[in-house]
XYZ file of N, CA and C in Angstrom:
408
model
N -7.578 -9.346 31.576
C -7.492 -8.945 30.368
C -5.759 -9.701 29.998
N -6.705 -9.757 28.289
C -5.092 -10.711 27.851
C -4.405 -9.719 27.062
N -2.944 -9.908 26.619
C -2.457 -9.062 25.892
C -1.693 -9.739 25.046
N -1.435 -9.484 23.803
C -1.212 -10.276 22.715
C -0.269 -8.720 22.411
N 1.246 -9.881 22.124
C 2.082 -8.207 21.500
C 2.530 -9.088 19.634
N 2.091 -8.388 19.118
C 3.033 -8.501 17.391
C 4.345 -8.487 17.561
N 5.068 -9.348 17.312
C 6.866 -9.199 16.685
C 6.868 -9.284 15.792
N 8.091 -8.398 14.912
C 9.047 -8.803 13.884
C 10.514 -8.627 14.405
N 11.184 -7.828 13.174
C 12.790 -7.537 13.755
C 12.431 -5.923 13.745
N 11.995 -5.191 13.456
C 12.059 -4.083 13.529
C 10.779 -2.849 13.448
N 9.710 -3.739 13.625
C 8.628 -3.158 14.142
C 8.475 -1.689 13.294
N 8.248 -1.930 11.978
C 8.362 -1.187 11.021
C 6.703 -1.348 9.957
N 6.609 -2.530 9.955
C 6.115 -3.229 8.801
C 4.931 -4.182 9.348
N 5.501 -5.614 9.397
C 4.768 -6.579 9.566
C 4.177 -6.682 11.028
N 4.767 -6.186 11.890
C 4.200 -6.166 13.268
C 3.002 -5.260 13.300
N 3.583 -3.969 12.834
C 2.728 -2.632 13.135
C 1.179 -3.130 12.279
N 1.453 -3.834 11.134
C 0.199 -3.821 9.878
C -0.477 -5.342 10.901
N -0.075 -6.036 11.583
C -0.836 -7.029 12.074
C -1.876 -6.550 13.916
N -0.840 -5.501 14.281
C -1.145 -5.129 15.040
C -2.442 -4.364 14.670
N -2.514 -3.212 13.826
C -3.323 -2.797 13.053
C -4.868 -3.418 12.822
N -4.467 -4.190 11.887
C -5.205 -5.317 11.638
C -5.887 -6.229 12.736
N -5.543 -6.463 13.674
C -6.283 -6.658 15.123
C -6.945 -5.666 15.429
N -6.631 -4.820 15.602
C -7.347 -3.663 16.513
C -8.726 -3.134 15.619
N -8.869 -3.322 14.051
C -9.568 -3.427 12.981
C -10.607 -4.343 13.920
N -10.505 -5.448 13.563
C -11.474 -6.430 13.453
C -11.491 -7.260 15.445
N -11.150 -6.624 16.135
C -10.821 -7.730 17.383
C -12.450 -6.336 17.998
N -13.138 -7.608 18.758
C -14.644 -6.817 19.397
C -14.471 -7.143 20.752
N -13.350 -7.745 21.317
C -13.293 -8.050 22.896
C -12.782 -6.806 23.214
N -12.731 -6.162 23.678
C -11.995 -4.824 24.999
C -11.295 -5.393 25.641
N -11.802 -6.364 26.471
C -10.448 -7.366 27.699
C -9.435 -7.881 26.676
N -9.121 -8.124 25.398
C -7.863 -8.617 24.968
C -7.262 -7.073 24.160
N -6.384 -6.603 24.491
C -5.600 -5.784 23.840
C -4.319 -6.343 23.263
N -3.570 -5.346 21.827
C -3.311 -5.661 21.350
C -1.762 -4.639 21.162
N -0.726 -4.692 20.631
C 0.632 -3.427 20.160
C 1.410 -4.162 19.806
N 2.543 -3.804 19.344
C 3.900 -4.248 18.772
C 4.579 -3.670 19.008
N 6.068 -4.666 18.652
C 7.087 -4.426 18.756
C 8.077 -5.133 17.677
N 9.390 -4.290 18.538
C 10.416 -5.321 17.189
C 11.828 -5.789 18.394
N 12.160 -6.822 18.292
C 13.633 -6.982 18.657
C 15.059 -5.233 18.620
N 14.838 -4.929 17.642
C 16.071 -3.712 17.446
C 14.547 -3.042 17.148
N 15.271 -2.110 17.166
C 14.512 -0.700 16.959
C 14.472 -0.165 15.619
N 13.577 0.086 14.339
C 13.822 -0.030 13.120
C 13.774 1.968 12.845
N 13.905 2.207 11.637
C 14.329 3.101 11.935
C 13.431 4.217 11.399
N 12.935 5.464 11.310
C 11.407 6.183 11.605
C 12.530 7.492 10.182
N 11.588 8.319 9.362
C 9.727 7.422 9.368
C 10.091 6.422 8.929
N 8.913 5.936 8.407
C 8.815 4.194 8.129
C 8.965 4.673 6.118
N 8.384 3.059 5.758
C 8.750 3.375 3.997
C 7.342 3.642 3.677
N 6.919 4.648 2.642
C 5.780 5.680 2.408
C 5.519 4.229 1.999
N 5.752 3.670 0.630
C 5.478 2.368 -0.040
C 3.969 1.630 0.728
N 5.358 1.567 1.926
C 4.413 0.269 2.860
C 2.987 1.012 3.891
N 3.510 2.076 4.227
C 2.621 2.649 4.736
C 0.935 3.283 3.889
N 1.535 4.187 2.403
C 0.830 4.229 1.414
C -0.530 2.632 1.355
N 0.218 1.382 1.055
C -0.357 0.224 0.479
C -0.656 -0.219 1.854
N -0.696 0.237 2.632
C -1.688 -0.142 3.739
C -2.447 0.517 4.611
N -2.770 1.600 3.981
C -3.959 2.564 3.900
C -4.894 2.439 2.717
N -4.650 1.428 1.673
C -5.389 1.481 1.367
C -6.002 -0.578 1.479
N -5.839 -0.641 2.460
C -6.196 -1.909 3.240
C -7.324 -1.498 4.189
N -6.987 -0.043 4.332
C -7.659 0.502 5.680
C -7.351 0.432 7.185
N -6.021 0.237 6.985
C -5.148 0.780 8.397
C -3.935 1.468 8.288
N -3.953 2.316 9.331
C -2.598 3.157 9.686
C -1.345 2.577 10.220
N -0.395 2.230 9.308
C 1.284 2.224 10.156
C 1.985 3.389 10.407
N 1.839 3.866 11.917
C 1.764 5.221 11.645
C 2.939 5.770 12.962
N 3.114 4.277 13.727
C 3.290 4.788 15.370
C 5.624 4.696 14.682
N 6.519 4.986 15.340
C 7.540 5.150 15.640
C 7.848 4.067 16.231
N 8.481 2.708 15.293
C 9.377 1.226 15.921
C 9.403 1.715 17.418
N 9.124 0.655 18.194
C 9.368 0.377 19.459
C 10.362 -0.871 19.774
N 11.152 -0.912 20.797
C 11.441 -2.519 20.948
C 10.818 -2.994 22.312
N 11.361 -4.690 22.433
C 10.310 -5.261 23.573
C 11.285 -5.234 24.977
N 10.635 -5.211 25.983
C 11.372 -4.939 27.157
C 10.837 -5.977 27.471
N 11.607 -6.578 28.747
C 11.362 -7.518 29.752
C 9.797 -7.389 30.734
N 9.836 -5.559 30.817
C 8.459 -5.407 31.702
C 6.940 -5.565 30.889
N 7.481 -5.075 29.434
C 6.314 -5.730 28.486
C 5.783 -7.233 27.868
N 7.307 -8.326 27.927
C 7.045 -9.389 28.098
C 6.265 -9.749 29.408
N 6.388 -9.453 29.763
C 6.184 -9.910 31.894
C 4.339 -9.867 31.786
N 4.306 -8.897 31.166
C 2.372 -8.061 31.153
C 1.720 -8.990 29.474
N 2.371 -9.805 29.153
C 1.785 -10.060 27.496
C 1.435 -11.836 28.232
N 0.683 -11.928 27.552
C -0.044 -13.090 27.538
C 0.175 -14.216 26.126
N 0.545 -13.597 24.914
C 0.248 -14.505 23.898
C 1.396 -13.340 22.988
N 2.685 -13.630 22.412
C 3.535 -12.840 21.531
C 3.222 -14.168 20.230
N 3.253 -13.393 19.285
C 2.736 -13.441 17.917
C 3.946 -13.233 17.510
N 4.679 -13.956 16.727
C 6.138 -13.630 15.681
C 5.648 -13.603 14.631
N 5.894 -12.314 13.896
C 4.926 -12.257 12.576
C 6.332 -12.916 11.705
N 7.806 -12.324 12.336
C 8.700 -12.166 11.075
C 8.834 -14.024 10.556
N 9.903 -13.926 9.758
C 10.142 -15.153 9.366
C 12.285 -15.108 10.365
N 12.144 -14.054 10.311
C 13.827 -13.855 10.879
C 14.106 -13.423 12.130
N 12.919 -13.941 13.034
C 12.698 -14.021 14.756
C 13.157 -15.122 15.641
N 14.017 -15.681 16.034
C 13.522 -17.184 16.565
C 12.751 -17.214 18.158
N 12.203 -18.074 17.482
C 11.350 -18.573 18.674
C 11.527 -18.510 20.452
N 13.203 -18.862 20.334
C 13.516 -19.030 21.520
C 13.711 -17.830 22.444
N 13.615 -16.847 21.585
C 14.114 -15.257 22.543
C 12.983 -14.895 22.886
N 11.963 -15.740 23.369
C 11.264 -15.421 24.156
C 10.086 -16.499 24.724
N 11.108 -17.594 24.818
C 11.002 -18.907 25.471
C 12.167 -19.191 26.636
N 12.126 -18.107 27.356
C 13.711 -18.392 28.351
C 13.251 -19.538 29.647
N 13.638 -20.368 29.731
C 12.894 -21.233 30.682
C 11.388 -21.009 30.873
N 10.544 -20.439 30.230
C 9.360 -19.967 30.028
C 9.375 -19.127 31.272
N 9.833 -18.364 31.366
C 9.714 -17.291 32.546
C 8.735 -15.732 31.799
N 8.795 -15.776 30.750
C 8.604 -14.469 29.807
C 6.645 -14.719 29.778
N 6.899 -15.467 28.972
C 5.382 -15.960 27.837
C 4.565 -16.864 28.023
N 3.717 -16.541 28.348
C 2.885 -18.490 28.461
C 2.708 -18.946 27.157
N 2.532 -18.177 26.004
C 2.475 -18.542 24.488
C 2.927 -18.140 23.602
N 3.502 -18.992 22.411
C 3.958 -18.259 21.212
C 4.440 -18.784 20.166
N 3.144 -17.598 19.461
C 2.860 -18.324 17.746
C 4.236 -17.819 16.990
N 4.495 -18.626 15.716
C 4.978 -17.862 15.080
C 4.660 -18.371 13.531
N 3.846 -17.201 12.952
C 3.739 -17.213 11.364
C 4.684 -17.140 10.292
N 6.361 -16.809 10.436
C 7.141 -16.361 9.457
C 6.424 -16.108 8.071
N 6.957 -14.686 8.710
C 6.379 -14.034 7.174
C 7.266 -13.084 6.973
N 7.912 -13.444 5.462
C 8.986 -12.607 5.090
C 8.809 -11.099 4.861
N 10.246 -10.312 5.221
C 9.863 -8.917 5.006
C 10.087 -8.305 3.618
N 10.040 -7.678 3.470
C 9.999 -6.875 1.521
C 10.621 -5.626 1.766
N 11.903 -5.420 1.571
C 12.873 -4.530 1.598
C 12.948 -3.447 0.006
N 12.641 -3.613 -1.141
C 13.014 -3.482 -2.416
C 12.079 -2.580 -2.754
N 10.600 -2.446 -1.922
C 9.767 -1.286 -2.360
C 8.779 -2.178 -3.558
N 9.039 -2.905 -3.590
C 7.956 -4.015 -4.013
C 6.632 -3.464 -3.976
N 5.342 -3.197 -4.667
C 4.569 -2.956 -4.297
C 3.163 -4.390 -4.068
N 3.783 -4.990 -5.264
C 2.715 -6.693 -5.484
C 3.431 -7.078 -3.933
N 4.419 -7.475 -3.709
C 4.818 -7.829 -2.881
C 4.334 -7.857 -1.752
N 4.793 -6.135 -1.131
C 4.211 -5.401 0.150
C 2.024 -6.236 0.281
N 1.676 -5.615 -1.039
C 0.114 -5.890 -0.919
C -0.391 -7.658 -0.323
N 1.100 -8.579 -1.249
C 0.858 -10.083 -0.653
C 1.136 -10.280 0.706
N 2.067 -9.621 1.371
C 2.518 -9.287 2.931
C 1.198 -8.828 3.584
N 0.554 -8.023 3.641
C -0.667 -7.294 3.844
C -1.491 -8.066 3.886
N -1.761 -8.617 2.756
C -3.196 -9.785 2.539
C -3.173 -11.539 3.342
N -1.628 -11.663 3.467
C -1.453 -12.758 4.521
C -1.631 -12.871 6.014
N -0.928 -11.383 6.219
C -1.419 -10.628 7.241
C -2.768 -10.646 8.091
N -3.461 -10.142 7.049
C -4.866 -9.997 7.515
C -5.673 -11.076 7.432
N -5.316 -12.534 6.677
C -5.749 -13.521 6.846
C -5.545 -14.404 7.794
N -4.216 -14.113 7.876
C -3.693 -14.396 10.105
C -4.726 -13.528 10.864
N -4.370 -12.486 10.645
C -5.765 -11.737 12.095
C -6.875 -11.693 11.730
N -7.441 -12.187 10.872
C -8.913 -12.616 10.888
C -8.991 -14.041 11.173
N -7.944 -15.123 11.516
C -8.413 -16.305 11.675
C -7.992 -16.536 13.762
N -7.063 -15.553 13.767
C -6.453 -15.136 15.117
C -7.756 -14.420 15.920
N -8.294 -13.687 15.207
C -9.299 -12.971 16.031
C -10.925 -14.327 15.654
N -11.393 -15.016 14.889
C -11.850 -15.994 14.733
C -11.939 -16.928 15.925
N -10.846 -17.542 16.261
C -10.095 -18.585 16.970
C -10.745 -17.904 18.061
N -10.160 -16.646 18.996
C -10.252 -15.878 20.365
C -11.799 -15.747 20.591
N -12.370 -16.156 19.163
C -13.961 -15.708 19.922
C -14.227 -13.875 20.004
N -12.869 -13.151 19.129
C -13.682 -11.971 19.224
C -15.192 -11.382 17.809
């Protein structure tokens, strides 16, 4: 089984959006996805982000989680969704993760609905390309 981990700084928005879109579009049950953050973000999640994501047909509602070494060991591909998480975090002498992909998507902290929609659209596009590339 192949495991993908979507990562952002707090696991409050970007990585959860990517995880949910992957689960929506992935047809290959041999590939599993999860999301986590470098730091555990606050809960509850931002209401504007949650409501906007629902308009795109996904729910972001899990409590933010952090990354553990055990999780990394079980992961085949880390996708850094964020623009503020260094790739070097996961490339410790090649020990933890076989492949790291970086998307560099900025976060939105002001509640600007248009920006939130743009971020969700961009993540959805990238996930669709990923799913197509994986042949699922």
